[in-house]
Short mmCIF file of the C-alpha atoms (twelve columns), coordinates in Angstrom:
data_MODEL
# 
_entry.id   MODEL 
# 
loop_
_atom_site.group_PDB 
_atom_site.id 
_atom_site.type_symbol 
_atom_site.label_atom_id 
_atom_site.label_alt_id 
_atom_site.label_comp_id 
_atom_site.label_asym_id 
_atom_site.label_seq_id 
_atom_site.Cartn_x 
_atom_site.Cartn_y 
_atom_site.Cartn_z 
_atom_site.pdbx_PDB_model_num 
ATOM 1   C CA . MET A 1   56.469  -20.716 3.251   1 
ATOM 2   C CA . SER A 2   56.502  -18.252 6.143   1 
ATOM 3   C CA . SER A 3   55.811  -14.614 5.389   1 
ATOM 4   C CA . GLY A 4   57.996  -13.689 8.372   1 
ATOM 5   C CA . ARG A 5   55.339  -12.033 10.266  1 
ATOM 6   C CA . THR A 6   55.023  -13.079 14.089  1 
ATOM 7   C CA . LEU A 7   51.357  -13.178 15.439  1 
ATOM 8   C CA . SER A 8   51.468  -11.108 18.681  1 
ATOM 9   C CA . PRO A 9   48.913  -11.720 21.721  1 
ATOM 10  C CA . ARG A 10  46.980  -8.714  20.483  1 
ATOM 11  C CA . ASP A 11  46.125  -10.306 17.298  1 
ATOM 12  C CA . GLY A 12  44.594  -13.134 18.967  1 
ATOM 13  C CA . GLN A 13  42.648  -10.796 21.128  1 
ATOM 14  C CA . SER A 14  41.506  -9.115  18.149  1 
ATOM 15  C CA . SER A 15  40.210  -12.206 16.714  1 
ATOM 16  C CA . VAL A 16  38.171  -13.149 19.838  1 
ATOM 17  C CA . ALA A 17  36.899  -9.503  19.935  1 
ATOM 18  C CA . VAL A 18  35.301  -9.839  16.352  1 
ATOM 19  C CA . ALA A 19  34.186  -13.376 16.803  1 
ATOM 20  C CA . ARG A 20  32.278  -12.606 20.033  1 
ATOM 21  C CA . PRO A 21  29.519  -10.089 18.619  1 
ATOM 22  C CA . VAL A 22  29.018  -12.635 15.816  1 
ATOM 23  C CA . LEU A 23  28.618  -15.728 18.405  1 
ATOM 24  C CA . LEU A 24  26.387  -13.394 20.398  1 
ATOM 25  C CA . ALA A 25  24.266  -12.536 17.438  1 
ATOM 26  C CA . ARG A 26  23.923  -16.256 16.418  1 
ATOM 27  C CA . VAL A 27  22.901  -17.026 20.022  1 
ATOM 28  C CA . ARG A 28  20.319  -14.263 20.313  1 
ATOM 29  C CA . SER A 29  18.857  -15.309 16.753  1 
ATOM 30  C CA . SER A 30  18.498  -19.014 17.701  1 
ATOM 31  C CA . ALA A 31  16.863  -18.055 21.141  1 
ATOM 32  C CA . ALA A 32  14.432  -15.851 19.263  1 
ATOM 33  C CA . LYS A 33  13.575  -18.722 16.868  1 
ATOM 34  C CA . ILE A 34  13.127  -21.104 19.973  1 
ATOM 35  C CA . ALA A 35  10.950  -18.609 21.488  1 
ATOM 36  C CA . ALA A 36  8.833   -17.918 18.421  1 
ATOM 37  C CA . SER A 37  8.168   -21.881 18.063  1 
ATOM 38  C CA . LEU A 38  7.140   -22.261 21.898  1 
ATOM 39  C CA . ALA A 39  4.904   -18.935 21.565  1 
ATOM 40  C CA . THR A 40  2.958   -20.392 18.290  1 
ATOM 41  C CA . PRO A 41  0.232   -19.415 17.163  1 
ATOM 42  C CA . LEU A 42  1.136   -16.305 19.134  1 
ATOM 43  C CA . VAL A 43  4.586   -14.393 19.096  1 
ATOM 44  C CA . PRO A 44  6.773   -13.611 22.444  1 
ATOM 45  C CA . GLY A 45  5.640   -10.252 22.162  1 
ATOM 46  C CA . ASP A 46  2.065   -11.211 22.973  1 
ATOM 47  C CA . TYR A 47  3.149   -12.611 26.146  1 
ATOM 48  C CA . LEU A 48  5.233   -9.653  26.957  1 
ATOM 49  C CA . ASP A 49  2.173   -7.485  26.382  1 
ATOM 50  C CA . LEU A 50  0.328   -9.139  29.186  1 
ATOM 51  C CA . ILE A 51  3.031   -8.205  31.570  1 
ATOM 52  C CA . ASN A 52  3.770   -4.791  30.256  1 
ATOM 53  C CA . PRO A 53  1.660   -3.358  27.334  1 
ATOM 54  C CA . LEU A 54  3.316   -0.126  27.524  1 
ATOM 55  C CA . ARG A 55  6.828   -1.551  27.176  1 
ATOM 56  C CA . SER A 56  9.311   -0.428  24.580  1 
ATOM 57  C CA . GLY A 57  9.024   -2.216  21.562  1 
ATOM 58  C CA . ALA A 58  5.414   -2.788  21.711  1 
ATOM 59  C CA . ASP A 59  2.841   -1.609  19.408  1 
ATOM 60  C CA . LEU A 60  1.934   2.043   19.710  1 
ATOM 61  C CA . ARG A 61  -0.870  2.003   22.331  1 
ATOM 62  C CA . ALA A 62  -1.718  4.058   25.642  1 
ATOM 63  C CA . ARG A 63  -3.505  3.655   28.902  1 
ATOM 64  C CA . ILE A 64  -6.170  6.004   29.924  1 
ATOM 65  C CA . ILE A 65  -4.970  6.906   33.435  1 
ATOM 66  C CA . ALA A 66  -7.789  9.846   34.133  1 
ATOM 67  C CA . ARG A 67  -10.750 11.615  33.084  1 
ATOM 68  C CA . THR A 68  -11.805 14.990  33.976  1 
ATOM 69  C CA . ARG A 69  -15.286 15.894  33.179  1 
ATOM 70  C CA . GLU A 70  -15.532 19.387  31.716  1 
ATOM 71  C CA . THR A 71  -19.012 19.617  30.762  1 
ATOM 72  C CA . ALA A 72  -22.051 17.390  30.834  1 
ATOM 73  C CA . ARG A 73  -21.026 16.300  27.377  1 
ATOM 74  C CA . SER A 74  -17.295 16.661  27.348  1 
ATOM 75  C CA . ALA A 75  -14.272 15.435  29.181  1 
ATOM 76  C CA . THR A 76  -10.454 15.467  29.118  1 
ATOM 77  C CA . LEU A 77  -8.782  12.152  29.033  1 
ATOM 78  C CA . THR A 78  -5.042  11.835  30.305  1 
ATOM 79  C CA . LEU A 79  -3.299  9.269   28.390  1 
ATOM 80  C CA . ARG A 80  -0.089  7.545   29.003  1 
ATOM 81  C CA . PRO A 81  1.657   6.113   25.814  1 
ATOM 82  C CA . SER A 82  3.798   3.065   25.414  1 
ATOM 83  C CA . GLY A 83  7.628   3.397   25.008  1 
ATOM 84  C CA . ALA A 84  7.135   3.723   21.067  1 
ATOM 85  C CA . TRP A 85  5.747   7.175   21.370  1 
ATOM 86  C CA . GLN A 86  8.072   9.735   20.247  1 
ATOM 87  C CA . GLY A 87  6.789   12.757  21.939  1 
ATOM 88  C CA . HIS A 88  3.880   15.358  21.090  1 
ATOM 89  C CA . LEU A 89  3.088   18.790  20.478  1 
ATOM 90  C CA . PRO A 90  -0.044  21.022  21.534  1 
ATOM 91  C CA . GLY A 91  -2.652  20.848  18.602  1 
ATOM 92  C CA . GLN A 92  -1.024  17.919  17.074  1 
ATOM 93  C CA . TYR A 93  -3.476  15.407  15.627  1 
ATOM 94  C CA . VAL A 94  -3.488  11.656  16.793  1 
ATOM 95  C CA . ARG A 95  -5.735  8.821   15.940  1 
ATOM 96  C CA . ILE A 96  -7.192  6.686   18.809  1 
ATOM 97  C CA . GLY A 97  -8.333  3.140   18.290  1 
ATOM 98  C CA . VAL A 98  -11.209 2.248   20.667  1 
ATOM 99  C CA . ASP A 99  -12.454 -1.303  21.132  1 
ATOM 100 C CA . ILE A 100 -16.226 -1.374  21.478  1 
ATOM 101 C CA . ASP A 101 -18.069 -4.688  21.356  1 
ATOM 102 C CA . GLY A 102 -15.239 -6.373  19.878  1 
ATOM 103 C CA . VAL A 103 -14.744 -3.856  16.945  1 
ATOM 104 C CA . ARG A 104 -12.044 -1.206  16.784  1 
ATOM 105 C CA . ARG A 105 -13.146 2.178   15.833  1 
ATOM 106 C CA . TRP A 106 -10.807 5.026   14.976  1 
ATOM 107 C CA . ARG A 107 -11.204 8.464   15.688  1 
ATOM 108 C CA . ALA A 108 -8.688  11.511  15.381  1 
ATOM 109 C CA . PHE A 109 -8.391  14.048  18.115  1 
ATOM 110 C CA . SER A 110 -6.116  17.157  18.845  1 
ATOM 111 C CA . ILE A 111 -3.635  16.978  21.776  1 
ATOM 112 C CA . THR A 112 -4.699  19.586  24.091  1 
ATOM 113 C CA . SER A 113 -1.514  19.190  26.510  1 
ATOM 114 C CA . ALA A 114 1.620   21.285  26.439  1 
ATOM 115 C CA . ALA A 115 4.506   19.845  24.278  1 
ATOM 116 C CA . THR A 116 6.681   16.969  25.788  1 
ATOM 117 C CA . PRO A 117 9.761   18.185  26.817  1 
ATOM 118 C CA . GLY A 118 12.745  18.346  24.411  1 
ATOM 119 C CA . THR A 119 10.146  17.978  21.647  1 
ATOM 120 C CA . ALA A 120 10.554  20.734  18.822  1 
ATOM 121 C CA . SER A 121 8.905   21.092  15.416  1 
ATOM 122 C CA . SER A 122 10.299  20.635  11.975  1 
ATOM 123 C CA . PRO A 123 8.513   21.559  8.835   1 
ATOM 124 C CA . ALA A 124 10.014  18.411  7.044   1 
ATOM 125 C CA . THR A 125 9.391   15.722  9.723   1 
ATOM 126 C CA . GLY A 126 7.008   17.243  12.202  1 
ATOM 127 C CA . PRO A 127 7.895   16.410  16.012  1 
ATOM 128 C CA . THR A 128 11.495  15.801  16.434  1 
ATOM 129 C CA . PRO A 129 11.553  14.464  20.036  1 
ATOM 130 C CA . ARG A 130 14.553  13.738  22.465  1 
ATOM 131 C CA . THR A 131 12.372  11.733  25.220  1 
ATOM 132 C CA . ALA A 132 14.385  8.464   25.409  1 
ATOM 133 C CA . ALA A 133 15.388  9.485   29.006  1 
ATOM 134 C CA . LEU A 134 12.169  10.823  30.265  1 
ATOM 135 C CA . ALA A 135 9.835   9.061   32.647  1 
ATOM 136 C CA . GLY A 136 6.674   7.883   31.848  1 
ATOM 137 C CA . ASP A 137 4.511   10.571  33.224  1 
ATOM 138 C CA . ALA A 138 6.513   13.228  31.342  1 
ATOM 139 C CA . ARG A 139 5.275   11.832  28.134  1 
ATOM 140 C CA . ASP A 140 1.562   11.851  29.060  1 
ATOM 141 C CA . PHE A 141 -0.837  14.028  26.898  1 
ATOM 142 C CA . THR A 142 -4.364  15.033  26.953  1 
ATOM 143 C CA . ILE A 143 -7.310  15.051  24.586  1 
ATOM 144 C CA . THR A 144 -10.685 16.738  25.224  1 
ATOM 145 C CA . VAL A 145 -13.472 14.932  23.611  1 
ATOM 146 C CA . THR A 146 -16.910 16.363  23.064  1 
ATOM 147 C CA . MET A 147 -19.789 13.863  22.745  1 
ATOM 148 C CA . ILE A 148 -21.866 14.197  19.625  1 
ATOM 149 C CA . ASP A 149 -25.331 12.906  18.570  1 
ATOM 150 C CA . ASP A 150 -25.070 9.241   17.724  1 
ATOM 151 C CA . GLY A 151 -21.261 9.343   18.477  1 
ATOM 152 C CA . LEU A 152 -20.465 5.804   19.533  1 
ATOM 153 C CA . VAL A 153 -16.690 6.468   20.469  1 
ATOM 154 C CA . SER A 154 -17.379 10.045  21.866  1 
ATOM 155 C CA . ALA A 155 -19.983 8.817   24.015  1 
ATOM 156 C CA . HIS A 156 -18.054 5.613   25.133  1 
ATOM 157 C CA . LEU A 157 -14.897 8.035   25.931  1 
ATOM 158 C CA . VAL A 158 -17.006 10.636  27.898  1 
ATOM 159 C CA . THR A 159 -19.236 8.275   29.768  1 
ATOM 160 C CA . GLY A 160 -18.217 4.906   29.838  1 
ATOM 161 C CA . ASP A 161 -15.831 3.008   32.201  1 
ATOM 162 C CA . VAL A 162 -12.827 3.687   30.270  1 
ATOM 163 C CA . VAL A 163 -10.149 4.578   33.062  1 
ATOM 164 C CA . GLY A 164 -7.344  2.165   33.455  1 
ATOM 165 C CA . SER A 165 -8.264  0.639   29.593  1 
ATOM 166 C CA . LEU A 166 -5.941  0.561   26.929  1 
ATOM 167 C CA . ILE A 167 -6.419  2.136   23.463  1 
ATOM 168 C CA . ALA A 168 -4.437  1.969   20.385  1 
ATOM 169 C CA . LEU A 169 -2.568  5.035   18.980  1 
ATOM 170 C CA . ASP A 170 -1.844  6.272   15.494  1 
ATOM 171 C CA . LEU A 171 -0.021  9.336   14.509  1 
ATOM 172 C CA . SER A 172 -1.761  11.448  11.854  1 
ATOM 173 C CA . THR A 173 0.217   10.827  8.758   1 
ATOM 174 C CA . LEU A 174 -1.456  12.889  6.188   1 
ATOM 175 C CA . GLY A 175 1.800   13.261  3.865   1 
ATOM 176 C CA . ALA A 176 2.602   9.592   3.975   1 
ATOM 177 C CA . ASN A 177 -0.946  8.810   3.391   1 
ATOM 178 C CA . VAL A 178 -1.038  10.888  0.372   1 
ATOM 179 C CA . ILE A 179 2.298   9.432   -1.166  1 
ATOM 180 C CA . ALA A 180 1.140   6.119   -0.395  1 
ATOM 181 C CA . ASN A 181 -2.267  6.483   -2.200  1 
ATOM 182 C CA . VAL A 182 -0.551  8.218   -5.260  1 
ATOM 183 C CA . VAL A 183 2.025   5.419   -5.400  1 
ATOM 184 C CA . ARG A 184 -0.995  2.781   -5.137  1 
ATOM 185 C CA . ASN A 185 -2.986  4.674   -7.778  1 
ATOM 186 C CA . VAL A 186 -0.044  4.760   -10.207 1 
ATOM 187 C CA . TRP A 187 1.065   1.406   -9.772  1 
ATOM 188 C CA . SER A 188 -2.607  -0.039  -10.131 1 
ATOM 189 C CA . HIS A 189 -3.125  2.183   -13.223 1 
ATOM 190 C CA . THR A 190 0.149   0.901   -14.786 1 
ATOM 191 C CA . VAL A 191 -0.752  -2.660  -14.161 1 
ATOM 192 C CA . ILE A 192 -4.115  -2.531  -15.534 1 
ATOM 193 C CA . ILE A 193 -3.324  -0.622  -18.709 1 
ATOM 194 C CA . CYS A 194 -0.517  -3.175  -19.426 1 
ATOM 195 C CA . GLY A 195 -3.064  -5.925  -18.993 1 
ATOM 196 C CA . HIS A 196 -5.595  -4.362  -21.453 1 
ATOM 197 C CA . PHE A 197 -4.416  -1.917  -23.970 1 
ATOM 198 C CA . PRO A 198 -0.969  -2.766  -25.402 1 
ATOM 199 C CA . GLU A 199 -0.399  -2.782  -29.185 1 
ATOM 200 C CA . GLY A 200 -1.632  -6.357  -30.289 1 
ATOM 201 C CA . VAL A 201 -4.559  -6.502  -27.959 1 
ATOM 202 C CA . GLN A 202 -7.883  -6.633  -29.780 1 
ATOM 203 C CA . THR A 203 -11.109 -4.654  -28.881 1 
ATOM 204 C CA . PHE A 204 -14.773 -5.909  -29.633 1 
ATOM 205 C CA . GLU A 205 -17.886 -4.194  -30.086 1 
ATOM 206 C CA . THR A 206 -20.749 -4.778  -27.533 1 
ATOM 207 C CA . GLU A 207 -22.916 -6.189  -30.305 1 
ATOM 208 C CA . SER A 208 -20.279 -8.860  -31.259 1 
ATOM 209 C CA . ILE A 209 -20.828 -10.596 -28.081 1 
ATOM 210 C CA . ASP A 210 -24.477 -11.218 -28.676 1 
ATOM 211 C CA . GLY A 211 -25.163 -14.818 -29.056 1 
ATOM 212 C CA . GLU A 212 -21.488 -15.669 -28.073 1 
ATOM 213 C CA . THR A 213 -20.963 -19.287 -27.388 1 
ATOM 214 C CA . ARG A 214 -18.532 -20.530 -24.661 1 
ATOM 215 C CA . GLY A 215 -15.770 -21.117 -26.864 1 
ATOM 216 C CA . GLU A 216 -16.012 -17.729 -28.354 1 
ATOM 217 C CA . TRP A 217 -16.016 -16.397 -25.019 1 
ATOM 218 C CA . TYR A 218 -12.636 -17.921 -24.175 1 
ATOM 219 C CA . LEU A 219 -11.322 -16.740 -27.659 1 
ATOM 220 C CA . ARG A 220 -12.325 -13.167 -26.808 1 
ATOM 221 C CA . GLN A 221 -10.378 -13.467 -23.259 1 
ATOM 222 C CA . LEU A 222 -7.195  -14.788 -25.180 1 
ATOM 223 C CA . LEU A 223 -7.202  -11.944 -27.675 1 
ATOM 224 C CA . GLY A 224 -8.546  -9.078  -25.551 1 
ATOM 225 C CA . SER A 225 -5.800  -8.963  -22.834 1 
ATOM 226 C CA . ALA A 226 -2.005  -9.036  -22.354 1 
ATOM 227 C CA . ASN A 227 0.445   -10.084 -19.839 1 
ATOM 228 C CA . ILE A 228 3.525   -8.405  -18.076 1 
ATOM 229 C CA . SER A 229 6.709   -10.528 -18.308 1 
ATOM 230 C CA . GLY A 230 9.301   -10.293 -15.574 1 
ATOM 231 C CA . PRO A 231 10.930  -11.982 -12.465 1 
ATOM 232 C CA . ARG A 232 8.939   -13.563 -9.664  1 
ATOM 233 C CA . ALA A 233 9.161   -10.543 -7.597  1 
ATOM 234 C CA . LEU A 234 7.325   -8.416  -9.997  1 
ATOM 235 C CA . HIS A 235 4.419   -10.911 -10.380 1 
ATOM 236 C CA . ILE A 236 3.945   -10.882 -6.571  1 
ATOM 237 C CA . MET A 237 3.854   -7.016  -6.540  1 
ATOM 238 C CA . THR A 238 1.184   -7.260  -9.034  1 
ATOM 239 C CA . GLY A 239 -1.002  -9.491  -7.082  1 
ATOM 240 C CA . ASN A 240 -0.207  -11.925 -9.962  1 
ATOM 241 C CA . LEU A 241 -2.255  -9.570  -12.349 1 
ATOM 242 C CA . SER A 242 0.667   -9.510  -14.631 1 
ATOM 243 C CA . HIS A 243 -0.756  -12.778 -15.741 1 
ATOM 244 C CA . GLN A 244 -3.947  -11.075 -17.183 1 
ATOM 245 C CA . ILE A 245 -4.703  -13.400 -20.018 1 
ATOM 246 C CA . GLU A 246 -4.856  -16.371 -17.374 1 
ATOM 247 C CA . HIS A 247 -6.607  -14.136 -14.966 1 
ATOM 248 C CA . HIS A 248 -9.420  -13.356 -17.571 1 
ATOM 249 C CA . LEU A 249 -9.488  -17.019 -18.520 1 
ATOM 250 C CA . PHE A 250 -9.735  -18.336 -15.100 1 
ATOM 251 C CA . PRO A 251 -10.701 -15.424 -12.701 1 
ATOM 252 C CA . ASP A 252 -12.026 -18.152 -9.950  1 
ATOM 253 C CA . LEU A 253 -8.500  -19.757 -9.990  1 
ATOM 254 C CA . PRO A 254 -6.216  -18.552 -7.213  1 
ATOM 255 C CA . SER A 255 -3.906  -16.156 -8.521  1 
ATOM 256 C CA . SER A 256 -0.630  -17.785 -7.187  1 
ATOM 257 C CA . ARG A 257 -1.282  -20.626 -9.847  1 
ATOM 258 C CA . TYR A 258 -1.564  -18.456 -13.016 1 
ATOM 259 C CA . HIS A 259 2.363   -18.880 -13.421 1 
ATOM 260 C CA . GLU A 260 1.861   -22.667 -13.572 1 
ATOM 261 C CA . ILE A 261 -0.874  -22.712 -16.430 1 
ATOM 262 C CA . ALA A 262 0.725   -19.932 -18.281 1 
ATOM 263 C CA . PRO A 263 3.114   -22.036 -20.605 1 
ATOM 264 C CA . ARG A 264 0.308   -24.368 -21.479 1 
ATOM 265 C CA . ILE A 265 -1.920  -21.467 -22.245 1 
ATOM 266 C CA . ARG A 266 1.061   -19.939 -24.386 1 
ATOM 267 C CA . GLU A 267 1.482   -23.513 -26.385 1 
ATOM 268 C CA . ILE A 268 -2.258  -23.735 -27.100 1 
ATOM 269 C CA . MET A 269 -2.313  -20.054 -28.618 1 
ATOM 270 C CA . ALA A 270 1.023   -20.993 -30.578 1 
ATOM 271 C CA . ARG A 271 -0.716  -24.130 -32.002 1 
ATOM 272 C CA . TYR A 272 -3.691  -22.068 -33.609 1 
ATOM 273 C CA . GLY A 273 -1.714  -19.265 -34.807 1 
ATOM 274 C CA . LEU A 274 -2.938  -16.887 -31.905 1 
ATOM 275 C CA . THR A 275 -0.524  -14.026 -30.562 1 
ATOM 276 C CA . TYR A 276 0.293   -14.356 -26.893 1 
ATOM 277 C CA . VAL A 277 0.736   -10.729 -26.122 1 
ATOM 278 C CA . THR A 278 3.460   -10.022 -23.286 1 
ATOM 279 C CA . GLY A 279 6.420   -8.062  -22.603 1 
ATOM 280 C CA . PRO A 280 8.323   -6.169  -19.812 1 
ATOM 281 C CA . MET A 281 6.553   -3.645  -18.051 1 
ATOM 282 C CA . PRO A 282 8.369   -0.754  -19.522 1 
ATOM 283 C CA . VAL A 283 7.790   -1.916  -23.176 1 
ATOM 284 C CA . GLN A 284 3.993   -2.402  -22.346 1 
ATOM 285 C CA . VAL A 285 3.873   0.916   -20.961 1 
ATOM 286 C CA . ALA A 286 5.549   2.474   -24.099 1 
ATOM 287 C CA . SER A 287 3.142   0.209   -26.252 1 
ATOM 288 C CA . VAL A 288 0.183   1.866   -24.483 1 
ATOM 289 C CA . THR A 289 1.476   5.437   -24.593 1 
ATOM 290 C CA . LYS A 290 1.954   5.315   -28.347 1 
ATOM 291 C CA . LYS A 291 -1.411  3.738   -28.940 1 
ATOM 292 C CA . ILE A 292 -3.017  6.562   -27.015 1 
ATOM 293 C CA . PHE A 293 -1.170  9.070   -28.969 1 
ATOM 294 C CA . ARG A 294 -1.987  7.290   -32.118 1 
ATOM 295 C CA . LEU A 295 -5.667  7.233   -31.391 1 
ATOM 296 C CA . ALA A 296 -5.860  10.846  -30.278 1 
ATOM 297 C CA . LEU A 297 -4.848  12.045  -33.399 1 
ATOM 298 C CA . PRO A 298 -7.398  12.652  -36.113 1 
ATOM 299 C CA . ASN A 299 -8.140  9.809   -38.683 1 
ATOM 300 C CA . LYS A 300 -5.468  10.228  -41.670 1 
ATOM 301 C CA . ASP A 301 -6.622  11.988  -44.855 1 
ATOM 302 C CA . PRO A 302 -4.626  10.479  -47.725 1 
ATOM 303 C CA . HIS A 303 -4.811  13.804  -49.445 1 
ATOM 304 C CA . VAL A 304 -3.536  15.978  -46.325 1 
ATOM 305 C CA . SER A 305 -0.309  15.454  -44.686 1 
ATOM 306 C CA . ARG A 306 -0.577  14.675  -40.930 1 
ATOM 307 C CA . PRO A 307 1.046   17.679  -39.557 1 
ATOM 308 C CA . ARG A 308 -1.385  19.853  -41.681 1 
ATOM 309 C CA . GLN A 309 -4.349  17.739  -40.747 1 
ATOM 310 C CA . ILE A 310 -3.319  18.386  -36.950 1 
ATOM 311 C CA . LEU A 311 -2.790  21.942  -37.436 1 
ATOM 312 C CA . ARG A 312 -6.362  22.375  -38.936 1 
ATOM 313 C CA . THR A 313 -7.865  20.460  -36.095 1 
ATOM 314 C CA . LEU A 314 -6.225  22.639  -33.536 1 
ATOM 315 C CA . ARG A 315 -7.401  25.745  -35.503 1 
ATOM 316 C CA . GLY A 316 -10.827 24.407  -35.513 1 
ATOM 317 C CA . ALA A 317 -10.944 23.847  -31.805 1 
ATOM 318 C CA . SER A 318 -9.754  27.460  -31.363 1 
ATOM 319 C CA . LYS A 319 -12.540 28.909  -33.327 1 
ATOM 320 C CA . SER A 320 -14.914 26.666  -31.642 1 
ATOM 321 C CA . ARG A 321 -13.667 28.320  -28.022 1 
ATOM 322 C CA . LYS A 322 -14.017 31.843  -29.479 1 
ATOM 323 C CA . LEU A 323 -17.575 31.241  -30.870 1 
ATOM 324 C CA . ARG A 324 -18.738 29.758  -27.236 1 
ATOM 325 C CA . ARG A 325 -17.237 32.753  -25.691 1 
ATOM 326 C CA . ALA A 326 -18.723 35.216  -27.865 1 
# 
């Protein structure tokens, strides 16, 4: 049944206009895949770097285009950065990667030249450049290097044959490094405590392992560790240490195989009445937190209520502090 609507030539043009970008995107994707397969084991970018290593889209790097000796032990280097360089401000720190005897060595220097035209400073994001239309020499910047005793990189930059050579660049990212380290440490801490301290995981005295047989060692690994359950992505993010039981049993096994043997380990433990401690990460974290708080409290006295016992402990600690001050 017809809807009564007549297609106009403009409708057909609109369909073609929509299909054209999709077709071009598919062509570009196919061309990229073909180029990648032909370039293997390298990537197409490696060949483009041979032609123009300072091109846009290349890794952040620079070419040393000039060196001016300031003193016998210092020199100012003029650097021409690649297209990925986002501009600079005077005094801004930049990390320089120099290849010496086949080893890349990184050192941080302060930029000594004026700001890139169009670059401002933002407290939140640092340099906020508008440099896309600038010529290459407008983005050049300088660093002044002073040679220090036994300084391999500084001596190479001040006295070595470096003019015309390429160096790697890396912007100083203190805030990002701090955040990355905090996230990494919190994540690692969470994975570790979930694998060793939830409720149901047994602990062992040092003396109990004296004369331990091989079978008793395996039993201790089964009872003294726990797993984190979840999707495959979670296991990858934990380095497969979410399978802590299997890791304790077979520390030399590739971690990517832990999930394959986990069902067999669980079946063996169930056969002998052993508890296979596992659970989602939030549940395991809550279990560990509860255990820590419980163990932090004084031992329960059957003749005194727990709140009163905690109050007595706090008062005793306060008196001890006052005596130490006196």
